Amino acid sequence: MDILLLTELKDEQRKMIQLLPDITIYDRNTITHEKYASIQVILGWNTIANQILAGPNCVGFIQTVSAGVDALPLKQLAFEKVLVANTSGIHAESLTESTIGMILAFTRGLFPMGPKPFREWKPDAKRKQMGNISDQTVLIFGTGHIGSHLASRLKQFDAKVLGISRHGETKEEFDRVGCMNQVSAFVKQADIIVNVLPLTRETYHYFDNEFFSLTEQQPLFVNVGRGESVDQVELIRALKSGRISGAALDVVDPEPLPNDDPLWKLPNVLITPHIAGSVPHFRDSLFNIFYPNLKQYVLHGSIVKNQVDLTRGY
C-alpha cells in the first residue's frame, strides 16, 4: 500500500508505519507524477493531493491535519467513497485558551483601543469599557468538541453560556442550547458571541446583515471558526454602527488579510493570524489519530477515529 505523507512525521513515527504490512511511504520530496495513481492513503492536504484526486487514482483514506475539511472536494470524495478523518478535538484546549484570552483583552481593558494607545493615560475611559466574565452571557455557535470545551471553561468563570447547534441537542456544559431557528431569541441575550462553526454551505456568510441586526446588547464578536462564515462587509458595518462593541478575529476572509483592508484601521478590532488553534506537540496529537486509523485501514479497510460525515462537511 502506497502512503503519501504531506505532513512531516517524526522518525520513530515513520518507523511504526513501516512495520505495517506491505507499506511504501512517499512524501513531498519523493513523490513523482508517475506514482500519483498508486497512492491509497494521504496524510495532509495541498496542491499535490488535489492533483492526485483530479486524475485516475485509488485513494481510499485521507487524514487531514485540521478540524475543518472545507478545502477538500467533499462531493467527489463522497461519490468515490473515500474515508476522511479530521483532527477534531486536538485543538480544543488551544482554541479555548486563545478565545478566553481575546475575551479578557476586551472585558479587562487589556486590548489597546484608539489612537496612540500606549501614550494615553485615560483610566476612566477604560473603566467604562471593562467588566467581568462572570457578568456576561456568552453565546457559542457550535457545540461540538471545541464549543463544549470552551463552554466548560467559561462556566469556571461563572459566565452564563448558551449554545446554538444544528439540532439544539442539550449539552451539560451549556446552560441552554438552541437550534438555528431559535437564533434571534438567543442573540438578543448575548454579551459575547463566539463562532466555532465548521464552514459548510449553510454557514457560509451566516453572520451577515440580518444576523447583526439582531444584536441588542452590543456584544463582542469573536471568530475562531472560519473567516468565510462572516460577511466581512457587514461585520465592518456592524462595528462602525455600534451594533457590536468589538471583534476579536483569528480567522478572516481572505487570508492573509490585505494591508489595505478596513479591519486593520478599526480601533475596536483585535486580529491574530489564524494561530488560535496552534497545538504544542502537534505531530504527536496528529499521530495519535492517524496511526490507529491507518492500522485499521490497512488491516480492515475502515477507520476508527474522527471519521467525517462527507454529506455534512464535518
Short mmCIF file of N, CA and C in Angstrom, two decimals, residues 139-242:
data_model
loop_
_atom_site.label_atom_id
_atom_site.label_comp_id
_atom_site.label_asym_id
_atom_site.label_seq_id
_atom_site.Cartn_x
_atom_site.Cartn_y
_atom_site.Cartn_z
N LEU A 139 -22.69 33.45 24.05
CA LEU A 139 -23.41 32.60 23.09
C LEU A 139 -22.39 31.99 22.13
N ILE A 140 -22.31 30.66 22.14
CA ILE A 140 -21.34 29.95 21.30
C ILE A 140 -22.08 29.26 20.14
N PHE A 141 -21.67 29.58 18.94
CA PHE A 141 -22.22 28.91 17.76
C PHE A 141 -21.34 27.71 17.45
N GLY A 142 -21.87 26.52 17.72
CA GLY A 142 -21.13 25.28 17.57
C GLY A 142 -20.92 24.64 18.92
N THR A 143 -21.51 23.46 19.13
CA THR A 143 -21.45 22.82 20.45
C THR A 143 -20.72 21.48 20.41
N GLY A 144 -19.82 21.32 19.43
CA GLY A 144 -19.03 20.10 19.33
C GLY A 144 -17.87 20.10 20.31
N HIS A 145 -16.76 19.45 19.94
CA HIS A 145 -15.60 19.33 20.83
C HIS A 145 -15.15 20.70 21.33
N ILE A 146 -14.94 21.62 20.39
CA ILE A 146 -14.37 22.92 20.74
C ILE A 146 -15.37 23.75 21.53
N GLY A 147 -16.60 23.86 21.01
CA GLY A 147 -17.61 24.66 21.68
C GLY A 147 -17.90 24.17 23.09
N SER A 148 -17.97 22.86 23.26
CA SER A 148 -18.26 22.31 24.59
C SER A 148 -17.11 22.54 25.55
N HIS A 149 -15.89 22.40 25.05
CA HIS A 149 -14.72 22.63 25.92
C HIS A 149 -14.65 24.09 26.34
N LEU A 150 -14.89 24.97 25.39
CA LEU A 150 -14.91 26.40 25.71
C LEU A 150 -16.00 26.71 26.72
N ALA A 151 -17.18 26.13 26.54
CA ALA A 151 -18.28 26.37 27.46
C ALA A 151 -17.92 25.93 28.88
N SER A 152 -17.26 24.78 29.00
CA SER A 152 -16.92 24.28 30.34
C SER A 152 -15.92 25.21 31.04
N ARG A 153 -14.99 25.78 30.27
CA ARG A 153 -14.02 26.71 30.85
C ARG A 153 -14.70 28.03 31.24
N LEU A 154 -15.60 28.50 30.41
CA LEU A 154 -16.31 29.75 30.71
C LEU A 154 -17.20 29.58 31.94
N LYS A 155 -17.73 28.39 32.15
CA LYS A 155 -18.53 28.15 33.35
C LYS A 155 -17.68 28.28 34.60
N GLN A 156 -16.37 28.00 34.48
CA GLN A 156 -15.48 28.16 35.62
C GLN A 156 -15.30 29.64 35.98
N PHE A 157 -15.57 30.52 35.01
CA PHE A 157 -15.58 31.96 35.28
C PHE A 157 -16.96 32.43 35.75
N ASP A 158 -17.90 31.50 35.91
CA ASP A 158 -19.27 31.78 36.33
C ASP A 158 -20.06 32.56 35.28
N ALA A 159 -19.67 32.43 34.01
CA ALA A 159 -20.46 33.03 32.94
C ALA A 159 -21.71 32.20 32.67
N LYS A 160 -22.73 32.84 32.15
CA LYS A 160 -23.88 32.12 31.62
C LYS A 160 -23.55 31.76 30.18
N VAL A 161 -23.65 30.49 29.82
CA VAL A 161 -23.21 30.05 28.50
C VAL A 161 -24.37 29.41 27.74
N LEU A 162 -24.67 29.99 26.60
CA LEU A 162 -25.70 29.48 25.70
C LEU A 162 -25.02 28.91 24.46
N GLY A 163 -25.72 28.01 23.79
CA GLY A 163 -25.16 27.42 22.58
C GLY A 163 -26.19 27.34 21.48
N ILE A 164 -25.69 27.35 20.24
CA ILE A 164 -26.53 27.13 19.07
C ILE A 164 -25.90 26.01 18.25
N SER A 165 -26.70 25.01 17.92
CA SER A 165 -26.23 23.91 17.09
C SER A 165 -27.29 23.57 16.06
N ARG A 166 -26.95 22.68 15.17
CA ARG A 166 -27.87 22.30 14.10
C ARG A 166 -29.17 21.72 14.65
N HIS A 167 -29.05 20.89 15.70
CA HIS A 167 -30.24 20.20 16.22
C HIS A 167 -30.69 20.70 17.58
N GLY A 168 -29.90 21.57 18.22
CA GLY A 168 -30.31 22.09 19.52
C GLY A 168 -30.27 21.07 20.63
N GLU A 169 -29.42 20.05 20.47
CA GLU A 169 -29.34 18.99 21.48
C GLU A 169 -28.75 19.52 22.78
N THR A 170 -29.35 19.16 23.89
CA THR A 170 -28.89 19.60 25.21
C THR A 170 -27.48 19.09 25.49
N LYS A 171 -26.63 19.97 25.99
CA LYS A 171 -25.27 19.59 26.38
C LYS A 171 -25.04 20.07 27.81
N GLU A 172 -24.43 19.23 28.63
CA GLU A 172 -24.27 19.55 30.04
C GLU A 172 -23.38 20.77 30.28
N GLU A 173 -22.48 21.07 29.33
CA GLU A 173 -21.58 22.21 29.51
C GLU A 173 -22.29 23.55 29.34
N PHE A 174 -23.48 23.54 28.75
CA PHE A 174 -24.21 24.77 28.44
C PHE A 174 -25.41 24.93 29.37
N ASP A 175 -25.75 26.18 29.66
CA ASP A 175 -26.98 26.45 30.41
C ASP A 175 -28.20 26.15 29.54
N ARG A 176 -28.06 26.41 28.25
CA ARG A 176 -29.17 26.13 27.34
C ARG A 176 -28.61 26.07 25.92
N VAL A 177 -29.17 25.18 25.11
CA VAL A 177 -28.77 25.06 23.70
C VAL A 177 -30.00 25.18 22.83
N GLY A 178 -29.89 25.98 21.78
CA GLY A 178 -30.98 26.13 20.84
C GLY A 178 -30.55 25.71 19.45
N CYS A 179 -31.51 25.62 18.55
CA CYS A 179 -31.21 25.28 17.16
C CYS A 179 -31.29 26.54 16.30
N MET A 180 -31.00 26.41 15.02
CA MET A 180 -30.84 27.56 14.15
C MET A 180 -32.10 28.43 14.06
N ASN A 181 -33.28 27.82 14.17
CA ASN A 181 -34.49 28.65 14.07
C ASN A 181 -34.83 29.38 15.36
N GLN A 182 -33.97 29.24 16.38
CA GLN A 182 -34.15 29.97 17.64
C GLN A 182 -33.09 31.05 17.83
N VAL A 183 -32.32 31.31 16.78
CA VAL A 183 -31.17 32.20 16.90
C VAL A 183 -31.55 33.58 17.40
N SER A 184 -32.63 34.14 16.89
CA SER A 184 -33.00 35.52 17.22
C SER A 184 -33.11 35.73 18.73
N ALA A 185 -33.82 34.84 19.40
CA ALA A 185 -34.02 34.97 20.85
C ALA A 185 -32.71 34.84 21.61
N PHE A 186 -31.82 33.98 21.13
CA PHE A 186 -30.54 33.76 21.81
C PHE A 186 -29.60 34.95 21.61
N VAL A 187 -29.53 35.46 20.39
CA VAL A 187 -28.62 36.57 20.08
C VAL A 187 -28.97 37.80 20.90
N LYS A 188 -30.25 38.04 21.11
CA LYS A 188 -30.68 39.23 21.85
C LYS A 188 -30.23 39.20 23.31
N GLN A 189 -29.87 38.01 23.82
CA GLN A 189 -29.41 37.90 25.21
C GLN A 189 -27.90 38.02 25.35
N ALA A 190 -27.18 37.96 24.23
CA ALA A 190 -25.74 37.75 24.27
C ALA A 190 -24.93 39.02 24.51
N ASP A 191 -23.99 38.94 25.44
CA ASP A 191 -22.99 39.98 25.64
C ASP A 191 -21.73 39.67 24.82
N ILE A 192 -21.52 38.38 24.57
CA ILE A 192 -20.37 37.92 23.79
C ILE A 192 -20.86 36.81 22.86
N ILE A 193 -20.48 36.88 21.60
CA ILE A 193 -20.84 35.86 20.62
C ILE A 193 -19.54 35.24 20.09
N VAL A 194 -19.48 33.91 20.12
CA VAL A 194 -18.28 33.21 19.65
C VAL A 194 -18.66 32.25 18.53
N ASN A 195 -17.98 32.31 17.41
CA ASN A 195 -18.21 31.38 16.32
C ASN A 195 -17.13 30.31 16.28
N VAL A 196 -17.55 29.04 16.42
CA VAL A 196 -16.64 27.91 16.20
C VAL A 196 -17.27 26.92 15.21
N LEU A 197 -18.22 27.39 14.41
CA LEU A 197 -18.88 26.53 13.45
C LEU A 197 -17.93 26.10 12.34
N PRO A 198 -18.12 24.88 11.81
CA PRO A 198 -17.38 24.49 10.60
C PRO A 198 -17.93 25.26 9.40
N LEU A 199 -17.14 25.35 8.34
CA LEU A 199 -17.61 26.02 7.13
C LEU A 199 -18.33 25.01 6.23
N THR A 200 -19.60 25.26 5.99
CA THR A 200 -20.41 24.45 5.09
C THR A 200 -21.22 25.40 4.22
N ARG A 201 -22.01 24.84 3.32
CA ARG A 201 -22.88 25.69 2.51
C ARG A 201 -23.84 26.48 3.38
N GLU A 202 -24.28 25.87 4.47
CA GLU A 202 -25.24 26.54 5.36
C GLU A 202 -24.60 27.64 6.19
N THR A 203 -23.30 27.52 6.48
CA THR A 203 -22.66 28.50 7.36
C THR A 203 -21.86 29.56 6.60
N TYR A 204 -21.77 29.44 5.28
CA TYR A 204 -21.07 30.47 4.51
C TYR A 204 -21.83 31.80 4.63
N HIS A 205 -21.12 32.85 5.06
CA HIS A 205 -21.70 34.17 5.28
C HIS A 205 -22.94 34.11 6.17
N TYR A 206 -22.91 33.19 7.12
CA TYR A 206 -24.04 33.10 8.06
C TYR A 206 -24.17 34.37 8.89
N PHE A 207 -23.04 34.91 9.29
CA PHE A 207 -23.04 36.13 10.10
C PHE A 207 -23.06 37.33 9.14
N ASP A 208 -24.27 37.76 8.80
CA ASP A 208 -24.47 38.77 7.77
C ASP A 208 -25.27 39.94 8.35
N ASN A 209 -25.77 40.79 7.49
CA ASN A 209 -26.52 41.96 7.95
C ASN A 209 -27.74 41.56 8.77
N GLU A 210 -28.45 40.53 8.31
CA GLU A 210 -29.63 40.07 9.04
C GLU A 210 -29.25 39.60 10.44
N PHE A 211 -28.12 38.91 10.55
CA PHE A 211 -27.68 38.43 11.86
C PHE A 211 -27.32 39.60 12.77
N PHE A 212 -26.47 40.49 12.28
CA PHE A 212 -26.01 41.59 13.13
C PHE A 212 -27.14 42.56 13.50
N SER A 213 -28.21 42.55 12.73
CA SER A 213 -29.36 43.40 13.08
C SER A 213 -30.09 42.88 14.31
N LEU A 214 -29.80 41.63 14.71
CA LEU A 214 -30.47 41.04 15.88
C LEU A 214 -29.82 41.44 17.20
N THR A 215 -28.60 41.94 17.14
CA THR A 215 -27.86 42.21 18.38
C THR A 215 -28.46 43.40 19.12
N GLU A 216 -28.73 43.19 20.41
CA GLU A 216 -29.32 44.26 21.22
C GLU A 216 -28.38 44.70 22.34
N GLN A 217 -27.43 43.85 22.72
CA GLN A 217 -26.55 44.14 23.86
C GLN A 217 -25.19 44.70 23.41
N GLN A 218 -25.08 45.04 22.11
CA GLN A 218 -23.78 45.48 21.56
C GLN A 218 -22.68 44.50 21.95
N PRO A 219 -22.85 43.23 21.58
CA PRO A 219 -21.92 42.20 22.04
C PRO A 219 -20.54 42.30 21.39
N LEU A 220 -19.58 41.67 22.05
CA LEU A 220 -18.29 41.41 21.45
C LEU A 220 -18.45 40.21 20.54
N PHE A 221 -17.88 40.28 19.33
CA PHE A 221 -17.97 39.17 18.38
C PHE A 221 -16.59 38.54 18.23
N VAL A 222 -16.51 37.23 18.49
CA VAL A 222 -15.25 36.50 18.42
C VAL A 222 -15.38 35.42 17.35
N ASN A 223 -14.43 35.39 16.42
CA ASN A 223 -14.46 34.36 15.37
C ASN A 223 -13.17 33.56 15.40
N VAL A 224 -13.27 32.30 15.83
CA VAL A 224 -12.16 31.36 15.77
C VAL A 224 -12.57 30.14 14.95
N GLY A 225 -13.65 30.30 14.17
CA GLY A 225 -14.13 29.22 13.33
C GLY A 225 -13.54 29.30 11.93
N ARG A 226 -14.27 29.96 11.03
CA ARG A 226 -13.82 30.14 9.65
C ARG A 226 -14.14 31.56 9.22
N GLY A 227 -13.22 32.19 8.51
CA GLY A 227 -13.41 33.55 8.05
C GLY A 227 -14.59 33.69 7.12
N GLU A 228 -14.80 32.68 6.26
CA GLU A 228 -15.86 32.74 5.27
C GLU A 228 -17.26 32.62 5.87
N SER A 229 -17.34 32.30 7.15
CA SER A 229 -18.65 32.26 7.81
C SER A 229 -19.21 33.66 8.03
N VAL A 230 -18.36 34.66 7.90
CA VAL A 230 -18.75 36.04 8.18
C VAL A 230 -18.76 36.86 6.89
N ASP A 231 -19.83 37.60 6.68
CA ASP A 231 -19.86 38.61 5.62
C ASP A 231 -19.08 39.80 6.16
N GLN A 232 -17.83 39.94 5.71
CA GLN A 232 -16.93 40.90 6.33
C GLN A 232 -17.37 42.35 6.12
N VAL A 233 -18.02 42.62 4.99
CA VAL A 233 -18.55 43.97 4.75
C VAL A 233 -19.58 44.32 5.82
N GLU A 234 -20.44 43.36 6.14
CA GLU A 234 -21.47 43.61 7.15
C GLU A 234 -20.89 43.63 8.55
N LEU A 235 -19.83 42.87 8.78
CA LEU A 235 -19.15 42.93 10.07
C LEU A 235 -18.58 44.32 10.30
N ILE A 236 -17.93 44.87 9.30
CA ILE A 236 -17.37 46.22 9.42
C ILE A 236 -18.47 47.24 9.65
N ARG A 237 -19.57 47.07 8.95
CA ARG A 237 -20.70 47.99 9.12
C ARG A 237 -21.25 47.90 10.54
N ALA A 238 -21.34 46.68 11.06
CA ALA A 238 -21.85 46.50 12.43
C ALA A 238 -20.90 47.10 13.46
N LEU A 239 -19.60 47.02 13.20
CA LEU A 239 -18.62 47.62 14.10
C LEU A 239 -18.70 49.14 14.09
N LYS A 240 -18.83 49.71 12.90
CA LYS A 240 -18.88 51.16 12.78
C LYS A 240 -20.17 51.74 13.34
N SER A 241 -21.26 50.99 13.21
CA SER A 241 -22.55 51.49 13.67
C SER A 241 -22.78 51.25 15.16
N GLY A 242 -21.93 50.42 15.77
CA GLY A 242 -22.09 50.13 17.19
C GLY A 242 -23.03 48.98 17.49
#
